[in-house]
XYZ file of C-alpha atoms in Angstrom:
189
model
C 82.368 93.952 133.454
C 80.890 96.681 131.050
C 82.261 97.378 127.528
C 83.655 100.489 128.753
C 86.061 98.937 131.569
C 87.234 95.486 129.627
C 90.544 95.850 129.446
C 91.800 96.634 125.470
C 93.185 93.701 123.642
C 96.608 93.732 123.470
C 98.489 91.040 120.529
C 99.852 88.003 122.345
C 103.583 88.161 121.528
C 105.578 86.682 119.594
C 103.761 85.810 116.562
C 104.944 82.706 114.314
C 104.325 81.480 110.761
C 105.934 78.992 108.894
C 109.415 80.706 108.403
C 109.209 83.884 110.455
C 109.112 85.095 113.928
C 107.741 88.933 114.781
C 108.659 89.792 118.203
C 109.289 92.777 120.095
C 112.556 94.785 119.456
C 115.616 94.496 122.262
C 118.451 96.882 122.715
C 120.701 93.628 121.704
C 118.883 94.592 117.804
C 120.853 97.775 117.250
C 123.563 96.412 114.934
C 120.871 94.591 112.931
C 118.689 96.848 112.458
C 121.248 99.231 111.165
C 122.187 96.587 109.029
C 118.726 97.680 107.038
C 117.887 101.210 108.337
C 121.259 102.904 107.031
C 120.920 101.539 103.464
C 119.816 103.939 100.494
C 117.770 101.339 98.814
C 115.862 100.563 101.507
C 114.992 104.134 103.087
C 114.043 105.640 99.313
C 110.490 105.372 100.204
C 110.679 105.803 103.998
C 110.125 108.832 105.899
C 113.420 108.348 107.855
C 117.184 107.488 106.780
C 119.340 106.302 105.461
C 119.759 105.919 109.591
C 122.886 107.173 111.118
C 124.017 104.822 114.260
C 122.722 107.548 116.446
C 119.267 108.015 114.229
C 119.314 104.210 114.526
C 119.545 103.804 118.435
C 116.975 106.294 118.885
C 114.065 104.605 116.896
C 114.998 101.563 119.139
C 114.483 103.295 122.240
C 111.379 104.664 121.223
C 110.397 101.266 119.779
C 111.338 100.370 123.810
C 109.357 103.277 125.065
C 105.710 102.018 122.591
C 106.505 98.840 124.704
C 106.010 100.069 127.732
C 102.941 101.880 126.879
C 99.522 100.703 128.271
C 97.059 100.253 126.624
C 99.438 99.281 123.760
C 98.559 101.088 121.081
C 101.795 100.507 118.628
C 103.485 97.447 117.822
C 106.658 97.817 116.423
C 108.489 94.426 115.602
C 111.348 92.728 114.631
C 111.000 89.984 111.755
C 113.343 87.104 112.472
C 113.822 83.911 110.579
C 112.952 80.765 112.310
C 113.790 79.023 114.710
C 116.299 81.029 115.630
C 117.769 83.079 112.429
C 118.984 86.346 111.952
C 116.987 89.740 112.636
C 115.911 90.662 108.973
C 113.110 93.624 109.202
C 110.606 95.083 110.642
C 107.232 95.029 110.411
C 104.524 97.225 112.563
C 100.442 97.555 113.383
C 99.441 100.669 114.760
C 95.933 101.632 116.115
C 94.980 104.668 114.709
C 91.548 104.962 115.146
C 90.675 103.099 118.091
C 86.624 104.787 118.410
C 86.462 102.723 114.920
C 88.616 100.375 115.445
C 90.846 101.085 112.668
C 94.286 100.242 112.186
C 97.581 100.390 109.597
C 100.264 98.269 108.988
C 103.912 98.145 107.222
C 107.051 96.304 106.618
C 110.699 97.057 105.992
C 113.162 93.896 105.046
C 116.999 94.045 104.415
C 117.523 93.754 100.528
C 118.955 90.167 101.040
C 115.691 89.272 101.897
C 113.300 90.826 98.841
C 111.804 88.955 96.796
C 110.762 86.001 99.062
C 107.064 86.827 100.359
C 108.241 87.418 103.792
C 106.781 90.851 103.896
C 103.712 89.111 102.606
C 104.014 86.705 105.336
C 104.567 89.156 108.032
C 102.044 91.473 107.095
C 99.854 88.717 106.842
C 100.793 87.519 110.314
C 99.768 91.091 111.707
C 96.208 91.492 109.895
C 95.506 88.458 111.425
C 96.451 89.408 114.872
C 94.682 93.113 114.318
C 91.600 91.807 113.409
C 91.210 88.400 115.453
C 92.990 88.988 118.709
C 92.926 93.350 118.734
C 89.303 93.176 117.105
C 90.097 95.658 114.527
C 87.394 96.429 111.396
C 89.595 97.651 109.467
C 93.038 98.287 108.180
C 95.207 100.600 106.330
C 98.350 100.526 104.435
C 100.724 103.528 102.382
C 103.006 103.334 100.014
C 105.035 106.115 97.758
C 103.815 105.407 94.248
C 106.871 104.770 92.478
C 107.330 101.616 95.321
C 105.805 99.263 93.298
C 106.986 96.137 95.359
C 105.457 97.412 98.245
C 101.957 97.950 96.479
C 102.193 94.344 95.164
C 102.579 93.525 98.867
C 99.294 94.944 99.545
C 97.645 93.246 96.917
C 98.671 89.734 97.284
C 97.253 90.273 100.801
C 94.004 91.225 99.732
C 93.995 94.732 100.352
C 92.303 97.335 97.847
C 93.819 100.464 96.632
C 90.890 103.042 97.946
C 92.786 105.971 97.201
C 95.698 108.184 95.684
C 97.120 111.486 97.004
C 99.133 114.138 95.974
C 101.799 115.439 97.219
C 100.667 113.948 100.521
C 103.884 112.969 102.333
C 107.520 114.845 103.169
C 109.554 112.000 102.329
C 113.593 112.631 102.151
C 113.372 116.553 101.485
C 110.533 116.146 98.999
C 107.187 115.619 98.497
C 105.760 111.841 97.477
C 102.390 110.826 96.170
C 101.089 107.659 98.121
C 98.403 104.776 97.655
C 96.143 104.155 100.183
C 95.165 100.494 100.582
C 93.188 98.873 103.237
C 91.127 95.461 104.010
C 87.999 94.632 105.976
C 87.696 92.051 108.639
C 85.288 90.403 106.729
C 87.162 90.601 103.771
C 90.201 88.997 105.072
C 88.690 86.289 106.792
């Protein structure tokens, strides 16, 4: 088979670490995920909410919909405490460059769960699947500026800040300066 008609990598679902579970987001998820996406605190930096339950339902059937999608290109999960804990985040990989291979990650946790490394650990979990089982060179992460949790995130994992823009994002009526961060393969490895 030629490089052109392999069939693209897709991650091999769900991925495990020591205390967390990322797996694919169910309809079963809504009240969860609410739980998170309709708080203040956690949206301040987000492009979306606080969620309404409507808002809320609909990025779970799109998170359905990037499911169903082939060749999967986004992978949208749902961070859940092991064995068999409570739904507690999110975190995502999406290809956005596939020609080189280039992709970009983020988290989002419920605040009763800050503090602990598990966005670390997820985020972790999903470099590790983008570069050794999707084959990606590279990848990317933002942040707002002021979210200085979420840039420490980054750099516990290894990834270095390669850029800051102004003005760069519409984030809750206004716009945010961001910090771009990214990691090689080689680096991480």
């Amino acid at each position: 088979m030629s490089p052109r008609t392999r069939a693209a990598p897709t991650l091999t679902l769900p991925i495990a670490t020591p205390r967390i579970a990322l797996r694919d987001f169910r309809k079963s998820d809504l009240e969860a995920v609410h739980a998170y996406s309709s708080r203040e605190d956690v949206a301040r930096y987000m492009i979306w909410g606080p969620n309404t339950l409507a808002q809320t339902r609909g990025a779970i059937l799109g998170f359905l919909e990037d499911q169903r999608t082939r060749p999967r290109t986004i992978y949208d999960l749902a961070i859940v405490l092991r064995p068999k804990g409570p739904l507690i985040g999110g975190a995502g990989l999406r290809i956005i460059d596939a020609d080189n291979r280039t992709g970009e990650v983020g988290y989002t946790l419920h605040p009763d769960y800050w503090g602990n490394g598990i966005a670390v650990e997820a985020a972790w979990a999903l470099l590790d699947a983008g570069f050794n089982e999707l084959g990606l060179r590279r990848i990317v992460a933002v942040c707002d500026q002021r979210n200085k949790a979420s840039a420490r995130v980054m750099e516990k994992l290894g990834m270095r800040r390669e850029g800051a823009f102004r003005a760069s994002k519409l984030i809750q009526e206004g716009w945010r300066d961001e910090y771009l961060y990214a990691i090689l393969a080689e680096e991480f490895r």
